[in-house]
PDB file of C-alpha atoms and ligand atoms in Angstrom:
ATOM      1  CA  MET A   1       1.349  42.602-115.003  1.00 79.00           C
ATOM      2  CA  ARG A   2       1.364  45.500-112.534  1.00 96.00           C
ATOM      3  CA  THR A   3      -1.964  47.099-111.618  1.00 97.00           C
ATOM      4  CA  PRO A   4      -1.446  50.863-111.801  1.00 98.00           C
ATOM      5  CA  LEU A   5      -1.860  52.749-108.541  1.00 98.00           C
ATOM      6  CA  ILE A   6      -2.995  56.346-108.251  1.00 98.00           C
ATOM      7  CA  ALA A   7      -2.457  57.557-104.687  1.00 98.00           C
ATOM      8  CA  GLY A   8      -3.375  60.972-103.355  1.00 98.00           C
ATOM      9  CA  ASN A   9      -1.204  62.706-100.782  1.00 98.00           C
ATOM     10  CA  TRP A  10      -3.428  65.263 -99.087  1.00 98.00           C
ATOM     11  CA  LYS A  11      -0.504  66.558 -97.018  1.00 98.00           C
ATOM     12  CA  MET A  12      -1.621  68.845 -94.160  1.00 98.00           C
ATOM     13  CA  ASN A  13      -4.855  69.898 -95.838  1.00 98.00           C
ATOM     14  CA  GLY A  14      -8.509  69.262 -95.173  1.00 98.00           C
ATOM     15  CA  SER A  15     -11.268  69.521 -92.618  1.00 98.00           C
ATOM     16  CA  LEU A  16     -14.116  67.174 -91.782  1.00 98.00           C
ATOM     17  CA  ALA A  17     -16.392  69.058 -94.167  1.00 98.00           C
ATOM     18  CA  ALA A  18     -13.860  69.437 -96.978  1.00 98.00           C
ATOM     19  CA  ASN A  19     -12.806  65.772 -96.720  1.00 98.00           C
ATOM     20  CA  ALA A  20     -16.422  64.606 -96.857  1.00 98.00           C
ATOM     21  CA  ALA A  21     -16.993  66.557-100.076  1.00 98.00           C
ATOM     22  CA  LEU A  22     -13.695  65.395-101.592  1.00 98.00           C
ATOM     23  CA  MET A  23     -14.272  61.725-100.812  1.00 98.00           C
ATOM     24  CA  ALA A  24     -17.854  61.889-102.057  1.00 98.00           C
ATOM     25  CA  GLY A  25     -16.552  63.355-105.311  1.00 98.00           C
ATOM     26  CA  VAL A  26     -13.955  60.622-105.724  1.00 98.00           C
ATOM     27  CA  LEU A  27     -16.427  57.863-104.848  1.00 98.00           C
ATOM     28  CA  GLY A  28     -18.813  59.250-107.444  1.00 95.00           C
ATOM     29  CA  ASP A  29     -16.700  57.850-110.274  1.00 94.00           C
ATOM     30  CA  ALA A  30     -14.247  55.494-108.548  1.00 94.00           C
ATOM     31  CA  ALA A  31     -15.963  52.366-109.822  1.00 92.00           C
ATOM     32  CA  ALA A  32     -15.197  53.304-113.436  1.00 94.00           C
ATOM     33  CA  VAL A  33     -11.474  53.733-112.810  1.00 95.00           C
ATOM     34  CA  LYS A  34      -9.212  50.871-113.885  1.00 94.00           C
ATOM     35  CA  ALA A  35      -6.322  51.833-111.617  1.00 97.00           C
ATOM     36  CA  GLU A  36      -6.150  51.006-107.926  1.00 98.00           C
ATOM     37  CA  LEU A  37      -6.995  54.156-105.940  1.00 98.00           C
ATOM     38  CA  ALA A  38      -5.744  55.295-102.539  1.00 98.00           C
ATOM     39  CA  VAL A  39      -5.708  58.473-100.483  1.00 98.00           C
ATOM     40  CA  CYS A  40      -3.130  59.238 -97.804  1.00 99.00           C
ATOM     41  CA  VAL A  41      -4.820  61.519 -95.316  1.00 98.00           C
ATOM     42  CA  PRO A  42      -3.670  63.415 -92.209  1.00 98.00           C
ATOM     43  CA  ALA A  43      -3.712  61.068 -89.179  1.00 98.00           C
ATOM     44  CA  PRO A  44      -6.651  62.757 -87.381  1.00 98.00           C
ATOM     45  CA  TYR A  45      -8.859  62.042 -90.396  1.00 98.00           C
ATOM     46  CA  LEU A  46      -8.123  58.322 -90.644  1.00 98.00           C
ATOM     47  CA  ALA A  47     -11.305  57.437 -88.764  1.00 98.00           C
ATOM     48  CA  GLN A  48     -13.313  59.575 -91.170  1.00 98.00           C
ATOM     49  CA  ALA A  49     -11.621  57.955 -94.174  1.00 98.00           C
ATOM     50  CA  GLN A  50     -12.332  54.523 -92.717  1.00 98.00           C
ATOM     51  CA  SER A  51     -15.963  55.328 -92.157  1.00 98.00           C
ATOM     52  CA  VAL A  52     -16.521  56.858 -95.612  1.00 98.00           C
ATOM     53  CA  LEU A  53     -14.341  54.593 -97.766  1.00 98.00           C
ATOM     54  CA  SER A  54     -14.908  51.167 -96.177  1.00 98.00           C
ATOM     55  CA  GLY A  55     -16.420  48.819 -98.718  1.00 97.00           C
ATOM     56  CA  SER A  56     -15.468  51.061-101.661  1.00 97.00           C
ATOM     57  CA  ARG A  57     -12.583  50.491-104.046  1.00 95.00           C
ATOM     58  CA  VAL A  58     -10.681  53.477-102.665  1.00 98.00           C
ATOM     59  CA  ARG A  59      -8.070  52.453-100.103  1.00 98.00           C
ATOM     60  CA  TRP A  60      -6.674  54.839 -97.527  1.00 98.00           C
ATOM     61  CA  GLY A  61      -3.455  55.292 -95.659  1.00 98.00           C
ATOM     62  CA  ALA A  62      -1.252  57.688 -93.732  1.00 98.00           C
ATOM     63  CA  GLN A  63       1.583  60.031 -94.633  1.00 98.00           C
ATOM     64  CA  ASP A  64       4.153  58.794 -92.110  1.00 98.00           C
ATOM     65  CA  VAL A  65       4.671  56.025 -89.560  1.00 98.00           C
ATOM     66  CA  SER A  66       6.988  55.558 -86.621  1.00 98.00           C
ATOM     67  CA  ALA A  67       9.962  53.249 -87.013  1.00 98.00           C
ATOM     68  CA  HIS A  68       9.244  52.080 -83.441  1.00 98.00           C
ATOM     69  CA  GLU A  69       6.670  49.547 -82.362  1.00 97.00           C
ATOM     70  CA  ASN A  70       5.371  51.561 -79.379  1.00 97.00           C
ATOM     71  CA  GLY A  71       6.618  53.477 -76.360  1.00 98.00           C
ATOM     72  CA  ALA A  72       7.842  56.926 -75.361  1.00 98.00           C
ATOM     73  CA  PHE A  73       7.844  58.610 -78.762  1.00 98.00           C
ATOM     74  CA  THR A  74       5.669  61.675 -78.252  1.00 98.00           C
ATOM     75  CA  GLY A  75       3.836  62.752 -81.347  1.00 97.00           C
ATOM     76  CA  GLU A  76       4.541  59.609 -83.333  1.00 98.00           C
ATOM     77  CA  VAL A  77       1.963  57.199 -84.698  1.00 98.00           C
ATOM     78  CA  SER A  78       2.641  53.464 -84.840  1.00 98.00           C
ATOM     79  CA  ALA A  79       1.913  51.037 -87.650  1.00 98.00           C
ATOM     80  CA  ALA A  80      -0.426  49.099 -85.336  1.00 98.00           C
ATOM     81  CA  MET A  81      -2.463  52.263 -84.792  1.00 98.00           C
ATOM     82  CA  LEU A  82      -2.742  52.837 -88.532  1.00 98.00           C
ATOM     83  CA  LEU A  83      -3.932  49.271 -88.974  1.00 98.00           C
ATOM     84  CA  GLU A  84      -6.665  49.800 -86.380  1.00 98.00           C
ATOM     85  CA  PHE A  85      -8.032  52.501 -88.643  1.00 98.00           C
ATOM     86  CA  GLY A  86      -8.022  50.262 -91.684  1.00 98.00           C
ATOM     87  CA  CYS A  87      -4.980  51.730 -93.427  1.00 98.00           C
ATOM     88  CA  SER A  88      -3.477  49.601 -96.125  1.00 98.00           C
ATOM     89  CA  CYS A  89      -0.586  51.850 -97.059  1.00 98.00           C
ATOM     90  CA  VAL A  90       1.652  54.576 -95.677  1.00 98.00           C
ATOM     91  CA  ILE A  91       3.969  57.082 -97.314  1.00 98.00           C
ATOM     92  CA  VAL A  92       7.515  56.979 -95.945  1.00 98.00           C
ATOM     93  CA  GLY A  93      10.440  59.255 -96.730  1.00 98.00           C
ATOM     94  CA  HIS A  94       8.470  62.021 -98.419  1.00 98.00           C
ATOM     95  CA  SER A  95      10.875  64.849 -99.263  1.00 98.00           C
ATOM     96  CA  GLU A  96       8.970  67.168 -96.915  1.00 98.00           C
ATOM     97  CA  ARG A  97       9.688  64.753 -94.040  1.00 98.00           C
ATOM     98  CA  ARG A  98      13.307  64.466 -95.135  1.00 98.00           C
ATOM     99  CA  SER A  99      13.842  68.220 -95.353  1.00 96.00           C
ATOM    100  CA  TYR A 100      11.612  69.650 -92.562  1.00 97.00           C
ATOM    101  CA  HIS A 101      12.065  66.772 -90.114  1.00 97.00           C
ATOM    102  CA  ALA A 102      15.612  65.749 -91.022  1.00 97.00           C
ATOM    103  CA  GLU A 103      14.662  62.152 -91.741  1.00 98.00           C
ATOM    104  CA  ASN A 104      17.667  60.300 -93.083  1.00 98.00           C
ATOM    105  CA  ASP A 105      17.911  57.315 -95.400  1.00 98.00           C
ATOM    106  CA  GLN A 106      18.375  54.858 -92.514  1.00 98.00           C
ATOM    107  CA  GLN A 107      15.310  56.130 -90.656  1.00 98.00           C
ATOM    108  CA  VAL A 108      13.238  55.929 -93.822  1.00 98.00           C
ATOM    109  CA  ALA A 109      14.431  52.351 -94.299  1.00 98.00           C
ATOM    110  CA  GLN A 110      13.406  51.450 -90.737  1.00 98.00           C
ATOM    111  CA  LYS A 111       9.984  53.007 -91.255  1.00 98.00           C
ATOM    112  CA  ALA A 112       9.509  51.020 -94.458  1.00 98.00           C
ATOM    113  CA  ARG A 113      10.533  47.855 -92.618  1.00 98.00           C
ATOM    114  CA  ARG A 114       8.200  48.556 -89.706  1.00 98.00           C
ATOM    115  CA  ALA A 115       5.307  49.184 -92.090  1.00 98.00           C
ATOM    116  CA  LEU A 116       5.954  45.925 -93.937  1.00 97.00           C
ATOM    117  CA  LEU A 117       6.309  43.894 -90.739  1.00 96.00           C
ATOM    118  CA  SER A 118       2.880  45.170 -89.727  1.00 96.00           C
ATOM    119  CA  GLY A 119       1.242  44.373 -93.037  1.00 97.00           C
ATOM    120  CA  LEU A 120       1.100  47.922 -94.414  1.00 98.00           C
ATOM    121  CA  THR A 121       2.352  48.742 -97.895  1.00 98.00           C
ATOM    122  CA  PRO A 122       5.065  51.383 -97.617  1.00 98.00           C
ATOM    123  CA  ILE A 123       5.089  53.930-100.430  1.00 98.00           C
ATOM    124  CA  VAL A 124       8.774  54.809-100.283  1.00 98.00           C
ATOM    125  CA  CYS A 125       9.619  58.232-101.731  1.00 98.00           C
ATOM    126  CA  VAL A 126      12.967  59.005-103.309  1.00 98.00           C
ATOM    127  CA  GLY A 127      14.149  61.867-105.476  1.00 98.00           C
ATOM    128  CA  GLU A 128      16.817  64.452-106.053  1.00 98.00           C
ATOM    129  CA  THR A 129      16.887  68.219-105.501  1.00 96.00           C
ATOM    130  CA  LEU A 130      17.393  70.617-108.402  1.00 95.00           C
ATOM    131  CA  HIS A 131      20.999  71.166-107.321  1.00 95.00           C
ATOM    132  CA  GLU A 132      21.640  67.439-107.292  1.00 97.00           C
ATOM    133  CA  ARG A 133      20.119  67.059-110.780  1.00 96.00           C
ATOM    134  CA  GLU A 134      22.221  69.901-112.100  1.00 94.00           C
ATOM    135  CA  GLN A 135      25.315  68.202-110.662  1.00 96.00           C
ATOM    136  CA  GLY A 136      24.403  65.027-112.562  1.00 97.00           C
ATOM    137  CA  ALA A 137      23.847  63.238-109.249  1.00 98.00           C
ATOM    138  CA  THR A 138      20.271  61.997-109.753  1.00 98.00           C
ATOM    139  CA  ASP A 139      21.178  58.300-110.057  1.00 98.00           C
ATOM    140  CA  ALA A 140      23.604  58.492-107.149  1.00 98.00           C
ATOM    141  CA  VAL A 141      21.011  60.150-104.888  1.00 98.00           C
ATOM    142  CA  VAL A 142      18.263  57.688-105.741  1.00 98.00           C
ATOM    143  CA  THR A 143      20.675  54.779-105.262  1.00 98.00           C
ATOM    144  CA  ARG A 144      21.816  56.167-101.898  1.00 98.00           C
ATOM    145  CA  GLN A 145      18.217  56.635-100.725  1.00 98.00           C
ATOM    146  CA  LEU A 146      16.946  53.278-101.918  1.00 98.00           C
ATOM    147  CA  THR A 147      19.836  50.985-100.936  1.00 98.00           C
ATOM    148  CA  PRO A 148      19.154  50.988 -97.156  1.00 98.00           C
ATOM    149  CA  VAL A 149      15.458  50.407 -97.840  1.00 98.00           C
ATOM    150  CA  LEU A 150      16.199  47.373-100.003  1.00 98.00           C
ATOM    151  CA  ASP A 151      18.666  46.091 -97.403  1.00 97.00           C
ATOM    152  CA  ALA A 152      16.089  46.518 -94.624  1.00 97.00           C
ATOM    153  CA  ILE A 153      13.185  44.800 -96.351  1.00 96.00           C
ATOM    154  CA  GLY A 154      15.142  41.761 -97.566  1.00 92.00           C
ATOM    155  CA  SER A 155      13.004  39.230 -99.402  1.00 93.00           C
ATOM    156  CA  GLN A 156       9.800  41.289 -99.240  1.00 94.00           C
ATOM    157  CA  LEU A 157      10.637  43.335-102.301  1.00 96.00           C
ATOM    158  CA  ALA A 158       7.343  42.742-104.093  1.00 96.00           C
ATOM    159  CA  SER A 159       5.377  44.223-101.175  1.00 97.00           C
ATOM    160  CA  ILE A 160       6.660  47.773-101.469  1.00 98.00           C
ATOM    161  CA  VAL A 161       5.707  50.665-103.716  1.00 98.00           C
ATOM    162  CA  ILE A 162       8.360  53.204-104.704  1.00 98.00           C
ATOM    163  CA  ALA A 163       7.547  56.780-105.652  1.00 98.00           C
ATOM    164  CA  TYR A 164      10.120  58.730-107.629  1.00 98.00           C
ATOM    165  CA  GLU A 165       9.470  62.341-106.697  1.00 98.00           C
ATOM    166  CA  PRO A 166      12.047  64.844-107.934  1.00 97.00           C
ATOM    167  CA  VAL A 167      12.057  67.463-105.179  1.00 96.00           C
ATOM    168  CA  TRP A 168      12.180  70.311-107.698  1.00 96.00           C
ATOM    169  CA  ALA A 169       8.882  69.128-109.202  1.00 95.00           C
ATOM    170  CA  ILE A 170       6.866  68.841-105.974  1.00 93.00           C
ATOM    171  CA  GLY A 171       4.254  71.550-105.669  1.00 89.00           C
ATOM    172  CA  THR A 172       6.128  73.753-108.130  1.00 91.00           C
ATOM    173  CA  GLY A 173       4.173  73.136-111.320  1.00 88.00           C
ATOM    174  CA  LYS A 174       7.436  71.881-112.907  1.00 88.00           C
ATOM    175  CA  THR A 175       7.127  68.292-114.023  1.00 89.00           C
ATOM    176  CA  ALA A 176       9.833  65.914-115.128  1.00 91.00           C
ATOM    177  CA  THR A 177       9.278  65.121-118.792  1.00 96.00           C
ATOM    178  CA  PRO A 178       8.028  61.575-119.357  1.00 97.00           C
ATOM    179  CA  GLU A 179      11.465  60.679-120.731  1.00 97.00           C
ATOM    180  CA  MET A 180      13.296  62.130-117.713  1.00 97.00           C
ATOM    181  CA  ALA A 181      11.023  60.287-115.330  1.00 98.00           C
ATOM    182  CA  GLN A 182      11.246  57.029-117.283  1.00 98.00           C
ATOM    183  CA  GLN A 183      15.037  57.197-117.220  1.00 98.00           C
ATOM    184  CA  VAL A 184      15.064  57.298-113.407  1.00 98.00           C
ATOM    185  CA  HIS A 185      12.323  54.683-113.144  1.00 98.00           C
ATOM    186  CA  ALA A 186      14.342  52.362-115.393  1.00 98.00           C
ATOM    187  CA  ARG A 187      17.360  52.875-113.145  1.00 98.00           C
ATOM    188  CA  ILE A 188      15.240  52.019-110.087  1.00 98.00           C
ATOM    189  CA  ARG A 189      13.884  48.927-111.842  1.00 98.00           C
ATOM    190  CA  ALA A 190      17.441  47.849-112.625  1.00 98.00           C
ATOM    191  CA  MET A 191      18.350  48.218-108.941  1.00 98.00           C
ATOM    192  CA  LEU A 192      15.404  46.020-108.018  1.00 98.00           C
ATOM    193  CA  ILE A 193      16.341  43.419-110.638  1.00 98.00           C
ATOM    194  CA  GLU A 194      19.794  43.154-109.077  1.00 97.00           C
ATOM    195  CA  ARG A 195      18.054  42.113-105.838  1.00 97.00           C
ATOM    196  CA  ASP A 196      15.394  39.798-107.253  1.00 97.00           C
ATOM    197  CA  ALA A 197      14.583  39.650-110.946  1.00 97.00           C
ATOM    198  CA  VAL A 198      11.130  38.140-110.471  1.00 97.00           C
ATOM    199  CA  GLN A 199       9.881  40.347-107.639  1.00 97.00           C
ATOM    200  CA  ALA A 200      11.340  43.425-109.356  1.00 98.00           C
ATOM    201  CA  GLN A 201       8.702  43.114-112.076  1.00 97.00           C
ATOM    202  CA  GLN A 202       5.919  43.242-109.486  1.00 97.00           C
ATOM    203  CA  VAL A 203       6.996  46.471-107.763  1.00 98.00           C
ATOM    204  CA  ARG A 204       4.954  49.502-108.719  1.00 98.00           C
ATOM    205  CA  LEU A 205       7.022  52.593-109.414  1.00 98.00           C
ATOM    206  CA  LEU A 206       4.954  55.772-109.082  1.00 98.00           C
ATOM    207  CA  TYR A 207       5.909  59.170-110.404  1.00 98.00           C
ATOM    208  CA  GLY A 208       5.151  62.191-108.211  1.00 97.00           C
ATOM    209  CA  GLY A 209       5.752  65.876-108.769  1.00 96.00           C
ATOM    210  CA  SER A 210       3.107  68.184-110.214  1.00 94.00           C
ATOM    211  CA  MET A 211       1.266  65.354-111.953  1.00 97.00           C
ATOM    212  CA  LYS A 212      -1.906  66.979-113.286  1.00 97.00           C
ATOM    213  CA  PRO A 213      -4.765  66.144-115.644  1.00 97.00           C
ATOM    214  CA  ASP A 214      -2.875  67.646-118.589  1.00 97.00           C
ATOM    215  CA  ASN A 215       0.400  65.732-118.182  1.00 97.00           C
ATOM    216  CA  ALA A 216      -0.724  62.467-116.564  1.00 98.00           C
ATOM    217  CA  LYS A 217      -1.414  60.552-119.754  1.00 98.00           C
ATOM    218  CA  ASP A 218       2.074  61.003-121.215  1.00 98.00           C
ATOM    219  CA  LEU A 219       3.785  60.195-117.920  1.00 98.00           C
ATOM    220  CA  LEU A 220       1.645  57.125-117.317  1.00 98.00           C
ATOM    221  CA  ALA A 221       2.321  55.838-120.832  1.00 97.00           C
ATOM    222  CA  MET A 222       5.969  55.186-119.942  1.00 98.00           C
ATOM    223  CA  PRO A 223       6.836  51.500-119.479  1.00 97.00           C
ATOM    224  CA  ASP A 224       8.178  51.815-115.928  1.00 98.00           C
ATOM    225  CA  ILE A 225       5.718  54.421-114.620  1.00 98.00           C
ATOM    226  CA  ASP A 226       3.081  52.338-112.881  1.00 98.00           C
ATOM    227  CA  GLY A 227       1.011  55.124-111.398  1.00 98.00           C
ATOM    228  CA  GLY A 228       1.276  58.413-109.601  1.00 98.00           C
ATOM    229  CA  LEU A 229       1.607  59.936-106.156  1.00 98.00           C
ATOM    230  CA  ILE A 230      -0.510  63.034-106.479  1.00 98.00           C
ATOM    231  CA  GLY A 231      -0.250  66.016-104.129  1.00 98.00           C
ATOM    232  CA  GLY A 232      -2.054  69.214-105.083  1.00 97.00           C
ATOM    233  CA  ALA A 233      -4.287  67.657-107.726  1.00 98.00           C
ATOM    234  CA  SER A 234      -5.571  65.040-105.258  1.00 98.00           C
ATOM    235  CA  LEU A 235      -7.414  67.796-103.369  1.00 98.00           C
ATOM    236  CA  ASN A 236      -9.760  68.231-106.294  1.00 98.00           C
ATOM    237  CA  ALA A 237     -11.925  65.162-106.941  1.00 98.00           C
ATOM    238  CA  SER A 238     -12.362  65.764-110.648  1.00 97.00           C
ATOM    239  CA  ASP A 239      -8.626  66.395-111.249  1.00 98.00           C
ATOM    240  CA  PHE A 240      -7.767  63.272-109.257  1.00 98.00           C
ATOM    241  CA  LEU A 241     -10.239  61.220-111.270  1.00 98.00           C
ATOM    242  CA  VAL A 242      -9.029  62.594-114.619  1.00 97.00           C
ATOM    243  CA  ILE A 243      -5.522  61.495-113.647  1.00 98.00           C
ATOM    244  CA  ALA A 244      -6.822  58.088-112.579  1.00 98.00           C
ATOM    245  CA  HIS A 245      -8.672  57.698-115.890  1.00 97.00           C
ATOM    246  CA  ALA A 246      -5.449  58.539-117.762  1.00 97.00           C
ATOM    247  CA  VAL A 247      -4.001  55.175-116.746  1.00 93.00           C
TER     248      VAL A 247
HETATM  249  C1  PEP B   1       3.678  65.069-103.311  1.00 52.75           C
HETATM  250  O1  PEP B   1       3.726  65.853-102.371  1.00 52.75           O
HETATM  251  O2  PEP B   1       3.843  63.865-103.093  1.00 52.75           O
HETATM  252  C2  PEP B   1       3.418  65.598-104.646  1.00 52.75           C
HETATM  253  C3  PEP B   1       3.656  64.836-105.673  1.00 52.75           C
HETATM  254  O3  PEP B   1       2.935  66.881-104.700  1.00 52.75           O
HETATM  255  P1  PEP B   1       2.449  67.675-106.016  1.00 52.75           P
HETATM  256  O4  PEP B   1       1.634  66.722-106.857  1.00 52.75           O
HETATM  257  O5  PEP B   1       1.617  68.809-105.482  1.00 52.75           O
HETATM  258  O6  PEP B   1       3.673  68.133-106.724  1.00 52.75           O
END
């Protein structure tokens, strides 16, 4: 039995004041939510998240992590640093990192491995562009993105979370239909089963891409959709909570 996870990706949004209001709103009803809840906040706000969310049932994490342990990597943030601020998870391979920062599949795999080695749960994002979908290449793209990750993490399969985020659905208001999303999630599950049939059943597969209060219930009803990675709607406490209650 997989506990559903609803994780917010705040992206590069927020301020001390706005975050305080948002987190207070989420905490207001978090106890009634059956799903596990997490928010992935910009790195400068990790201390604030730690101070506000400690002791609550909302976990927090970051949006990226270095593949390196430490050293001369200006601008990067290590897994050990994230741990010092109480993070339990970190997004790796978000499509915005892949496209704006040219992160490739191997780098994403190394980041996932580094996160796991440090005790953080990597939320590994995969997903195709509109062009790739139109070419019928969705399965091939997801397989290409996920294979190095699965190779890099070896026997620790059950400790990762995978988010299927079709690039054409992120921040666009276009959502994959529940059936489209389930089809890809089933393909991902099959890939995991090939590696380890038992652990494959424990891995949570999140859907991300314009998940909103009005479409969450149908998406989350699919057998292999175990939660959501929520961008825009996670910036509004009541929308985030409606999605969480849809589990
Ligand atoms: C995301 O960026 O991970 C995401 C799913 O964004 P949105 O919900 O805004 O499409």
